[in-house]
Amino acid sequence: MGIMKRTLICETPKAVGKEVLLKGWVNTKRDHGKITFVDLRDRSGIVQVVGSGEELSSLKPEYVIEIVGEVKKRPENLVNPKLKTGEIEVEVKKVTVLSKAEELPFDMGKEVLDLTLPVLLDNRAITLRHPTQKAILKVQEVIIDAFRKALKEKDFVEFQAPSIIPEIPEGGADVFEVKYFDHKAYLAQSPQLYKQIMTGVFERVFSINKIFRAEPSVTTRHLAEVVSLDAEFGFIDSWLDVVEMAEYTIRYILKEVSEKCEKKLAMFNATIPQIKDKIPVVKLREAQEIIFKRTKIDNRKEKDLSPEDERAICEWALEEKGSELVFVSHYPTKSRPFYTYPDPDDPEFNQGFDLIGRGFEWMTGGRRIENYELLVEHAKEWGVNIEKIGLYLQAFKYGMPPEGGFAFGAERITQGILGLKNIREGTAFPRDMERVDFRLSK
Ligand code: AMO
């Protein structure tokens, strides 16, 4: 007799009356007198396995097993509509244990994993196996795939940006320094300068990279390691072309998630953010006026929106414009990175913008300065070391079209769509100032 071929669990409903070899993990086990029911899980689904005897009853959750059994139709009254394989079960003939598992520290069989965040993360290798956690990662996979697809359809070329960089492009202190042989370098805060250089090469580029932020505070929306979805393109007529491309991209992502993740969204009672017509665009100062009128809190002179402001402007956008997303543009030039394009009509403010959704920022973008002399001037004024951004400046010295771009945080989009309370749930292995896999001792 030859070796039996493995059947995937999703194929079992088509195998009624046949003997099959299944491989997977014990999801749950229930003993009913002499009869044992095991829910067996593989990459394709879950199926009920039933039998009597020590072989089955000695199994524990997360044991890795192989079983040989016969697929049988369940009687009408025992059909489980919640399972794709709910009309059948597998009557066990032989069980082989491939790998044992220790007693689980908590019940993984529940529909909702009711754990505190530290417990969820301290036990990540196990908790990631729970359907809710897998769903988050799958939704994120769809988001990233959709970003790539959206831009490829618009003729963008994907490139690989470096993670070790010689100078800080975004300004600020939230950067990890690395010892680079005998020199000092940094982990990339953003592929910003490289996507601009590459715009001089391919005209339209995007990259999907890890970026690193030494965030000195612990919040529900900041990670130290982020998946950044970056795009940049040339020959724009105005900063509004960049807004338009960003809107096209996020709409594409939302459409793909709504089409491909219906069940996963339902697990989180999540809905795709609604956008009635266009995503509204407001200038920072206009947004602050709106917020002041609504909340009576006066932040009209601030250089950025506070978390409360972000929530307030989202409420306005939904009530007045039927959109759960809103672009806020024209931040004070001095408060944004050196490369951002000052508005010719009012150079105190620039043509940079953020996309705010459901109360927090999902994306930043803008038009960039393409004029070499102005760029050098700005870099100096912003305290950027000219020598260290020599390659970047070279791209502008030798001809750069009017251009702009944007970057979404993949975890922020995931958090926004699924309504996750903490961004740490939106990534498999979150890094923050208190954690690198395990909690760091103070
Ligand atoms: P910015 O610094 O706003 O812009 O980052 C772009 C987007 O990346 C995400 N993000 C983060 N997500 C989680 N934790 C963090 N610590 C974190 N930091 C950033 C956010 C944010 O909107 N070079 C510009 C982009 C551009 O202009 O093209 C930049 O880096 O979703």
Short mmCIF file of C-alpha atoms and ligand atoms in Angstrom, two decimals:
data_model
loop_
_atom_site.label_atom_id
_atom_site.label_comp_id
_atom_site.label_asym_id
_atom_site.label_seq_id
_atom_site.Cartn_x
_atom_site.Cartn_y
_atom_site.Cartn_z
CA MET A 1 0.00 0.00 0.00
CA GLY A 2 1.38 3.40 -0.95
CA ILE A 3 1.65 6.37 1.39
CA MET A 4 -1.73 8.12 1.79
CA LYS A 5 -1.89 11.67 0.47
CA ARG A 6 -2.89 14.43 2.87
CA THR A 7 -6.36 15.88 2.43
CA LEU A 8 -6.85 19.51 3.44
CA ILE A 9 -9.68 20.11 5.85
CA CYS A 10 -11.51 22.38 3.39
CA GLU A 11 -11.73 19.44 1.00
CA THR A 12 -13.40 17.07 3.46
CA PRO A 13 -17.04 17.99 2.61
CA LYS A 14 -16.40 16.64 -0.89
CA ALA A 15 -14.99 13.38 0.46
CA VAL A 16 -18.07 11.86 2.11
CA GLY A 17 -17.69 8.08 2.35
CA LYS A 18 -13.95 8.24 1.76
CA GLU A 19 -11.00 7.54 4.00
CA VAL A 20 -8.77 10.57 4.43
CA LEU A 21 -5.47 11.51 6.04
CA LEU A 22 -5.71 14.85 7.86
CA LYS A 23 -2.91 16.80 9.51
CA GLY A 24 -3.19 19.72 11.86
CA TRP A 25 -3.52 21.08 15.37
CA VAL A 26 -6.02 20.11 18.02
CA ASN A 27 -8.14 23.25 18.27
CA THR A 28 -10.44 22.03 21.04
CA LYS A 29 -11.38 18.71 22.59
CA ARG A 30 -14.61 17.67 24.30
CA ASP A 31 -15.23 14.34 26.03
CA HIS A 32 -18.81 13.08 26.12
CA GLY A 33 -18.65 9.86 28.09
CA LYS A 34 -16.78 7.40 25.94
CA ILE A 35 -16.97 9.56 22.85
CA THR A 36 -14.39 12.29 22.19
CA PHE A 37 -14.86 15.20 19.81
CA VAL A 38 -11.81 16.99 18.53
CA ASP A 39 -11.91 20.12 16.39
CA LEU A 40 -8.92 19.71 14.12
CA ARG A 41 -7.42 22.82 12.51
CA ASP A 42 -5.17 23.21 9.51
CA ARG A 43 -4.38 26.15 7.25
CA SER A 44 -7.61 25.64 5.35
CA GLY A 45 -10.16 25.31 8.13
CA ILE A 46 -11.56 23.32 11.03
CA VAL A 47 -13.33 19.95 11.05
CA GLN A 48 -14.88 17.83 13.76
CA VAL A 49 -13.19 14.52 14.37
CA VAL A 50 -14.99 11.94 16.47
CA GLY A 51 -14.07 8.63 18.02
CA SER A 52 -13.69 6.65 21.18
CA GLY A 53 -10.65 5.43 22.99
CA GLU A 54 -7.49 6.63 24.64
CA GLU A 55 -5.82 7.78 21.40
CA LEU A 56 -8.27 10.67 21.01
CA SER A 57 -9.15 11.34 24.63
CA SER A 58 -5.51 11.83 25.64
CA LEU A 59 -5.04 14.68 23.15
CA LYS A 60 -4.74 18.27 24.35
CA PRO A 61 -5.20 21.64 22.61
CA GLU A 62 -2.38 22.50 20.17
CA TYR A 63 -1.10 18.93 19.87
CA VAL A 64 0.01 18.44 16.27
CA ILE A 65 -1.53 15.26 14.93
CA GLU A 66 -2.21 13.15 11.90
CA ILE A 67 -5.42 11.20 11.70
CA VAL A 68 -6.80 8.65 9.33
CA GLY A 69 -10.58 8.47 9.32
CA GLU A 70 -13.75 8.21 7.31
CA VAL A 71 -15.72 11.29 6.29
CA LYS A 72 -19.38 10.91 7.26
CA LYS A 73 -22.42 13.08 6.72
CA ARG A 74 -23.79 14.38 10.01
CA PRO A 75 -27.44 13.78 10.84
CA GLU A 76 -29.53 16.85 10.02
CA ASN A 77 -29.96 17.89 13.67
CA LEU A 78 -26.20 17.85 14.32
CA VAL A 79 -25.17 20.06 11.40
CA ASN A 80 -23.07 23.02 12.59
CA PRO A 81 -23.84 26.01 10.37
CA LYS A 82 -20.93 27.98 11.85
CA LEU A 83 -18.37 25.62 10.31
CA LYS A 84 -17.72 25.36 6.59
CA THR A 85 -17.32 21.64 7.20
CA GLY A 86 -20.35 21.59 9.52
CA GLU A 87 -22.30 19.07 7.47
CA ILE A 88 -19.74 16.33 7.95
CA GLU A 89 -17.48 14.85 10.58
CA VAL A 90 -14.55 12.48 10.42
CA GLU A 91 -14.76 9.17 12.22
CA VAL A 92 -11.32 8.39 13.45
CA LYS A 93 -9.50 5.14 12.71
CA LYS A 94 -5.93 6.06 13.62
CA VAL A 95 -4.26 8.93 15.45
CA THR A 96 -0.56 9.77 15.35
CA VAL A 97 0.89 12.49 17.55
CA LEU A 98 3.57 14.47 15.66
CA SER A 99 4.24 16.98 18.43
CA LYS A 100 2.91 17.49 21.93
CA ALA A 101 1.89 20.78 23.50
CA GLU A 102 2.04 21.92 27.08
CA GLU A 103 -1.10 22.90 28.93
CA LEU A 104 -2.21 26.28 27.52
CA PRO A 105 -2.03 29.22 29.96
CA PHE A 106 -5.57 30.29 28.92
CA ASP A 107 -8.51 29.06 26.89
CA MET A 108 -7.86 29.52 23.18
CA GLY A 109 -11.14 27.92 22.15
CA LYS A 110 -13.30 30.97 22.80
CA GLU A 111 -14.54 33.13 19.96
CA VAL A 112 -13.05 36.26 21.52
CA LEU A 113 -9.62 36.18 23.14
CA ASP A 114 -10.40 37.94 26.36
CA LEU A 115 -6.86 38.80 27.48
CA THR A 116 -5.10 41.94 28.62
CA LEU A 117 -2.64 43.37 26.11
CA PRO A 118 0.48 42.33 28.08
CA VAL A 119 -0.77 38.73 28.33
CA LEU A 120 -1.71 38.78 24.65
CA LEU A 121 1.81 39.92 23.71
CA ASP A 122 3.82 37.94 26.26
CA ASN A 123 2.27 34.79 24.75
CA ARG A 124 2.39 35.96 21.15
CA ALA A 125 3.54 32.67 19.62
CA ILE A 126 0.32 31.08 20.87
CA THR A 127 -2.14 33.98 20.73
CA LEU A 128 -1.35 34.60 17.07
CA ARG A 129 -2.97 31.23 16.37
CA HIS A 130 -6.35 32.54 17.53
CA PRO A 131 -8.85 33.29 14.71
CA THR A 132 -9.19 36.96 15.70
CA GLN A 133 -5.43 37.53 15.63
CA LYS A 134 -5.03 35.68 12.35
CA ALA A 135 -7.85 37.79 10.91
CA ILE A 136 -6.02 41.02 11.80
CA LEU A 137 -2.89 39.85 10.01
CA LYS A 138 -4.85 38.66 6.98
CA VAL A 139 -6.65 42.01 6.71
CA GLN A 140 -3.26 43.71 6.85
CA GLU A 141 -2.00 41.42 4.11
CA VAL A 142 -4.93 42.51 1.92
CA ILE A 143 -4.18 46.18 2.71
CA ILE A 144 -0.55 45.82 1.68
CA ASP A 145 -1.39 43.80 -1.45
CA ALA A 146 -4.01 46.38 -2.42
CA PHE A 147 -1.54 49.25 -2.00
CA ARG A 148 0.87 47.45 -4.30
CA LYS A 149 -1.84 46.63 -6.85
CA ALA A 150 -3.30 50.14 -6.84
CA LEU A 151 0.04 51.74 -7.63
CA LYS A 152 1.16 49.16 -10.16
CA GLU A 153 -2.05 49.85 -12.05
CA LYS A 154 -0.94 53.49 -12.25
CA ASP A 155 2.47 52.60 -13.63
CA PHE A 156 4.45 52.95 -10.38
CA VAL A 157 7.64 50.88 -10.00
CA GLU A 158 8.43 49.17 -6.70
CA PHE A 159 11.90 49.70 -5.27
CA GLN A 160 13.76 48.63 -2.15
CA ALA A 161 14.75 51.48 0.14
CA PRO A 162 17.70 51.18 2.52
CA SER A 163 17.12 50.81 6.26
CA ILE A 164 20.47 52.23 7.32
CA ILE A 165 20.82 55.90 6.50
CA PRO A 166 23.46 58.59 7.13
CA GLU A 167 21.24 61.53 8.12
CA ILE A 168 17.84 62.25 9.67
CA PRO A 169 15.45 63.36 6.90
CA GLU A 170 12.29 64.04 8.90
CA GLY A 171 13.86 66.07 11.69
CA GLY A 172 12.97 65.39 15.29
CA ALA A 173 14.62 63.22 17.86
CA ASP A 174 12.65 60.03 17.32
CA VAL A 175 15.46 58.20 15.59
CA PHE A 176 17.52 55.12 16.46
CA GLU A 177 21.22 55.62 16.19
CA VAL A 178 23.26 52.61 15.06
CA LYS A 179 26.91 51.93 15.42
CA TYR A 180 27.93 51.48 11.81
CA PHE A 181 31.42 49.96 11.91
CA ASP A 182 33.43 52.91 13.27
CA HIS A 183 30.78 55.45 12.31
CA LYS A 184 27.40 56.71 13.33
CA ALA A 185 24.33 55.98 11.21
CA TYR A 186 20.57 55.79 11.75
CA LEU A 187 17.73 53.39 11.18
CA ALA A 188 15.50 54.90 8.50
CA GLN A 189 12.62 56.98 9.87
CA SER A 190 11.24 57.02 6.34
CA PRO A 191 12.41 56.11 2.81
CA GLN A 192 11.61 59.73 1.98
CA LEU A 193 14.88 60.86 0.39
CA TYR A 194 15.27 57.60 -1.52
CA LYS A 195 11.79 57.64 -3.01
CA GLN A 196 12.49 61.16 -4.21
CA ILE A 197 15.80 60.09 -5.75
CA MET A 198 13.98 57.20 -7.43
CA THR A 199 11.39 59.60 -8.85
CA GLY A 200 14.27 60.98 -10.89
CA VAL A 201 14.83 57.43 -12.17
CA PHE A 202 11.40 55.90 -12.82
CA GLU A 203 9.08 58.94 -12.53
CA ARG A 204 6.63 56.94 -10.42
CA VAL A 205 7.79 54.74 -7.55
CA PHE A 206 6.59 53.08 -4.41
CA SER A 207 8.15 51.08 -1.62
CA ILE A 208 6.88 48.88 1.19
CA ASN A 209 9.44 49.12 3.93
CA LYS A 210 9.98 48.96 7.63
CA ILE A 211 10.57 52.36 9.16
CA PHE A 212 11.85 52.95 12.66
CA ARG A 213 10.78 55.59 15.14
CA ALA A 214 12.30 55.91 18.58
CA GLU A 215 8.98 57.04 20.02
CA PRO A 216 9.76 58.21 23.53
CA SER A 217 6.19 57.77 24.76
CA VAL A 218 3.78 54.88 24.95
CA THR A 219 0.51 55.61 23.15
CA THR A 220 -2.19 53.48 21.58
CA ARG A 221 -1.15 54.49 18.07
CA HIS A 222 2.65 54.58 18.04
CA LEU A 223 5.04 51.74 17.30
CA ALA A 224 8.82 51.82 17.10
CA GLU A 225 8.80 49.66 13.97
CA VAL A 226 6.20 50.39 11.30
CA VAL A 227 5.33 49.07 7.84
CA SER A 228 5.37 52.19 5.71
CA LEU A 229 3.50 52.23 2.38
CA ASP A 230 5.32 54.95 0.46
CA ALA A 231 4.63 56.45 -2.97
CA GLU A 232 6.20 59.30 -4.91
CA PHE A 233 5.66 60.60 -8.44
CA GLY A 234 6.73 63.34 -10.82
CA PHE A 235 5.15 65.72 -13.33
CA ILE A 236 2.38 66.90 -11.06
CA ASP A 237 0.58 70.13 -11.90
CA SER A 238 -0.30 70.88 -8.31
CA TRP A 239 -0.27 69.44 -4.80
CA LEU A 240 -3.90 68.46 -5.44
CA ASP A 241 -2.66 65.82 -7.89
CA VAL A 242 -0.94 64.21 -4.92
CA VAL A 243 -4.13 64.42 -2.84
CA GLU A 244 -5.99 62.78 -5.70
CA MET A 245 -3.51 59.90 -5.99
CA ALA A 246 -3.63 59.36 -2.23
CA GLU A 247 -7.43 59.29 -2.36
CA TYR A 248 -7.39 56.82 -5.25
CA THR A 249 -5.02 54.59 -3.27
CA ILE A 250 -6.96 54.53 -0.01
CA ARG A 251 -10.25 53.97 -1.87
CA TYR A 252 -8.65 51.05 -3.69
CA ILE A 253 -7.43 49.59 -0.39
CA LEU A 254 -10.85 49.98 1.26
CA LYS A 255 -12.58 48.37 -1.71
CA GLU A 256 -10.26 45.36 -1.67
CA VAL A 257 -10.72 44.90 2.08
CA SER A 258 -14.50 45.16 1.77
CA GLU A 259 -14.52 42.58 -1.03
CA LYS A 260 -12.06 40.12 0.45
CA CYS A 261 -12.50 40.38 4.20
CA GLU A 262 -16.24 40.34 4.83
CA LYS A 263 -16.13 37.64 7.51
CA LYS A 264 -13.03 39.06 9.15
CA LEU A 265 -14.63 42.50 9.39
CA ALA A 266 -17.68 40.89 10.97
CA MET A 267 -15.50 39.29 13.66
CA PHE A 268 -14.64 42.83 14.78
CA ASN A 269 -18.07 44.33 14.09
CA ALA A 270 -16.08 46.55 11.76
CA THR A 271 -17.32 48.52 8.79
CA ILE A 272 -15.37 50.08 5.95
CA PRO A 273 -15.09 53.86 6.50
CA GLN A 274 -17.78 55.62 4.56
CA ILE A 275 -16.93 58.29 1.96
CA LYS A 276 -19.92 59.99 0.38
CA ASP A 277 -18.47 61.87 -2.57
CA LYS A 278 -14.90 63.06 -2.34
CA ILE A 279 -12.77 63.01 0.77
CA PRO A 280 -12.99 66.61 2.03
CA VAL A 281 -9.82 68.72 2.06
CA VAL A 282 -9.44 71.50 4.66
CA LYS A 283 -6.51 73.72 5.52
CA LEU A 284 -5.16 73.42 9.07
CA ARG A 285 -6.31 76.94 9.99
CA GLU A 286 -9.79 76.24 8.60
CA ALA A 287 -9.91 72.96 10.50
CA GLN A 288 -8.94 74.76 13.69
CA GLU A 289 -11.73 77.30 13.17
CA ILE A 290 -14.23 74.50 12.66
CA ILE A 291 -12.96 72.71 15.77
CA PHE A 292 -13.10 75.93 17.82
CA LYS A 293 -16.71 76.52 16.76
CA ARG A 294 -17.69 72.98 17.67
CA THR A 295 -15.75 72.42 20.88
CA LYS A 296 -15.01 75.94 22.13
CA ILE A 297 -11.44 74.75 22.70
CA ASP A 298 -9.13 77.30 21.11
CA ASN A 299 -6.16 75.65 19.37
CA ARG A 300 -6.25 78.09 16.46
CA LYS A 301 -2.61 79.09 16.77
CA GLU A 302 -1.19 75.57 17.21
CA LYS A 303 1.07 74.13 14.53
CA ASP A 304 -0.59 70.74 14.49
CA LEU A 305 -3.83 69.03 15.49
CA SER A 306 -4.02 67.50 18.95
CA PRO A 307 -5.56 64.02 19.35
CA GLU A 308 -8.81 65.72 20.50
CA ASP A 309 -8.69 68.00 17.45
CA GLU A 310 -8.27 64.98 15.18
CA ARG A 311 -11.36 63.40 16.67
CA ALA A 312 -13.30 66.65 16.37
CA ILE A 313 -12.43 67.24 12.72
CA CYS A 314 -13.45 63.65 11.92
CA GLU A 315 -16.81 64.21 13.59
CA TRP A 316 -17.26 67.33 11.49
CA ALA A 317 -16.28 65.53 8.27
CA LEU A 318 -18.79 62.76 8.92
CA GLU A 319 -21.66 65.04 9.93
CA GLU A 320 -21.14 67.71 7.29
CA LYS A 321 -19.55 65.84 4.39
CA GLY A 322 -20.59 62.23 4.97
CA SER A 323 -16.97 61.12 5.09
CA GLU A 324 -15.09 59.26 7.80
CA LEU A 325 -11.82 60.39 6.24
CA VAL A 326 -10.60 63.96 5.86
CA PHE A 327 -7.46 65.58 4.43
CA VAL A 328 -5.93 68.40 6.43
CA SER A 329 -3.39 70.48 4.52
CA HIS A 330 -1.26 73.61 4.85
CA TYR A 331 0.65 73.12 8.07
CA PRO A 332 3.14 75.81 9.10
CA THR A 333 6.15 75.45 6.84
CA LYS A 334 8.56 75.54 9.76
CA SER A 335 6.84 72.64 11.50
CA ARG A 336 7.22 70.22 8.60
CA PRO A 337 10.32 68.58 7.09
CA PHE A 338 12.66 70.70 4.99
CA TYR A 339 11.61 69.16 1.67
CA THR A 340 7.93 70.20 1.87
CA TYR A 341 6.78 72.79 -0.70
CA PRO A 342 5.77 76.18 0.73
CA ASP A 343 2.53 77.48 -0.73
CA PRO A 344 3.50 80.28 -3.17
CA ASP A 345 0.40 82.27 -2.11
CA ASP A 346 1.25 82.02 1.59
CA PRO A 347 4.75 80.60 2.17
CA GLU A 348 4.23 80.49 5.95
CA PHE A 349 2.18 77.39 5.24
CA ASN A 350 3.07 74.49 3.00
CA GLN A 351 1.48 72.09 0.58
CA GLY A 352 1.81 69.12 2.86
CA PHE A 353 -1.23 67.22 4.10
CA ASP A 354 -2.36 64.46 6.42
CA LEU A 355 -5.21 62.03 6.00
CA ILE A 356 -7.15 61.74 9.24
CA GLY A 357 -9.55 58.84 9.65
CA ARG A 358 -11.76 57.81 12.55
CA GLY A 359 -9.95 60.17 14.87
CA PHE A 360 -6.28 59.67 13.98
CA GLU A 361 -3.71 60.10 11.23
CA TRP A 362 -3.44 57.38 8.55
CA MET A 363 -1.12 59.10 6.10
CA THR A 364 1.15 62.06 5.45
CA GLY A 365 2.04 63.48 2.06
CA GLY A 366 2.61 66.59 0.05
CA ARG A 367 4.26 68.38 -2.77
CA ARG A 368 8.07 68.61 -2.48
CA ILE A 369 10.53 71.32 -3.34
CA GLU A 370 12.13 70.36 -6.66
CA ASN A 371 14.28 73.48 -7.04
CA TYR A 372 17.86 72.61 -6.10
CA GLU A 373 18.85 76.01 -4.68
CA LEU A 374 15.73 76.32 -2.54
CA LEU A 375 16.14 72.76 -1.31
CA VAL A 376 19.72 73.43 -0.21
CA GLU A 377 18.63 76.63 1.48
CA HIS A 378 15.86 74.84 3.35
CA ALA A 379 18.06 71.93 4.36
CA LYS A 380 20.58 74.35 5.88
CA GLU A 381 17.88 76.32 7.64
CA TRP A 382 16.40 73.10 9.04
CA GLY A 383 19.81 72.05 10.35
CA VAL A 384 20.24 69.09 8.00
CA ASN A 385 23.86 68.19 7.21
CA ILE A 386 24.24 68.97 3.49
CA GLU A 387 27.17 66.62 3.01
CA LYS A 388 25.27 63.69 4.37
CA ILE A 389 22.36 64.20 1.98
CA GLY A 390 24.70 64.64 -0.98
CA LEU A 391 23.17 61.81 -3.00
CA TYR A 392 19.72 63.22 -2.51
CA LEU A 393 20.78 66.70 -3.59
CA GLN A 394 22.55 65.22 -6.61
CA ALA A 395 19.16 64.01 -7.89
CA PHE A 396 17.88 67.60 -7.79
CA LYS A 397 21.03 69.11 -9.21
CA TYR A 398 20.54 67.00 -12.30
CA GLY A 399 16.90 67.59 -13.14
CA MET A 400 13.85 66.73 -11.07
CA PRO A 401 10.27 67.27 -12.25
CA PRO A 402 7.64 68.86 -9.99
CA GLU A 403 6.76 65.99 -7.71
CA GLY A 404 5.09 64.79 -4.56
CA GLY A 405 4.10 61.70 -2.66
CA PHE A 406 2.67 60.19 0.47
CA ALA A 407 3.09 57.43 3.05
CA PHE A 408 0.49 55.36 4.88
CA GLY A 409 1.24 53.36 8.01
CA ALA A 410 -0.05 49.82 7.35
CA GLU A 411 -0.78 49.26 11.04
CA ARG A 412 -2.69 52.54 11.29
CA ILE A 413 -4.94 51.55 8.37
CA THR A 414 -5.48 48.15 9.99
CA GLN A 415 -6.29 49.78 13.31
CA GLY A 416 -8.63 52.27 11.65
CA ILE A 417 -10.56 49.73 9.61
CA LEU A 418 -10.93 47.13 12.35
CA GLY A 419 -11.39 49.64 15.16
CA LEU A 420 -8.55 48.17 17.23
CA LYS A 421 -8.13 49.94 20.55
CA ASN A 422 -4.37 49.59 20.47
CA ILE A 423 -2.10 49.62 17.42
CA ARG A 424 -0.06 46.82 19.03
CA GLU A 425 -2.87 44.43 18.13
CA GLY A 426 -2.38 45.49 14.52
CA THR A 427 1.01 43.85 14.18
CA ALA A 428 2.37 40.41 14.96
CA PHE A 429 5.43 41.50 16.90
CA PRO A 430 5.04 45.09 18.14
CA ARG A 431 8.08 47.06 19.21
CA ASP A 432 7.81 49.95 21.60
CA MET A 433 9.98 51.55 24.25
CA GLU A 434 8.84 48.93 26.76
CA ARG A 435 8.96 45.83 24.61
CA VAL A 436 11.14 43.85 22.22
CA ASP A 437 9.16 40.60 22.18
CA PHE A 438 9.27 40.65 25.97
CA ARG A 439 8.85 43.54 28.35
CA LEU A 440 12.11 45.35 28.94
CA SER A 441 13.06 45.77 32.55
CA LYS A 442 13.51 49.34 33.70
P1 AMO B 1 5.06 60.58 8.78
O1 AMO B 1 6.15 60.79 9.74
O2 AMO B 1 3.77 61.29 9.07
O3 AMO B 1 5.48 61.05 7.32
O4 AMO B 1 4.75 59.04 8.62
C1 AMO B 1 3.89 58.56 7.62
C2 AMO B 1 2.82 57.64 8.20
O5 AMO B 1 3.43 56.55 8.86
C3 AMO B 1 2.68 56.17 10.00
N1 AMO B 1 3.52 56.31 11.20
C4 AMO B 1 3.39 55.57 12.31
N2 AMO B 1 2.58 54.55 12.61
C5 AMO B 1 2.72 53.96 13.82
N3 AMO B 1 3.64 54.33 14.74
C6 AMO B 1 4.50 55.35 14.47
N4 AMO B 1 5.43 55.68 15.36
C7 AMO B 1 4.39 56.01 13.21
N5 AMO B 1 5.08 57.01 12.62
C8 AMO B 1 4.52 57.18 11.40
C9 AMO B 1 1.47 57.09 10.04
C10 AMO B 1 1.96 58.29 9.27
O6 AMO B 1 0.88 59.00 8.70
N6 AMO B 1 8.11 61.11 4.82
C11 AMO B 1 6.77 61.35 5.31
C12 AMO B 1 5.72 60.83 4.36
C13 AMO B 1 5.60 61.59 3.08
O7 AMO B 1 5.50 62.82 3.12
O8 AMO B 1 5.57 60.94 2.00
C14 AMO B 1 6.63 60.72 6.69
O9 AMO B 1 7.44 59.92 7.12
O10 AMO B 1 0.40 56.45 9.38
#
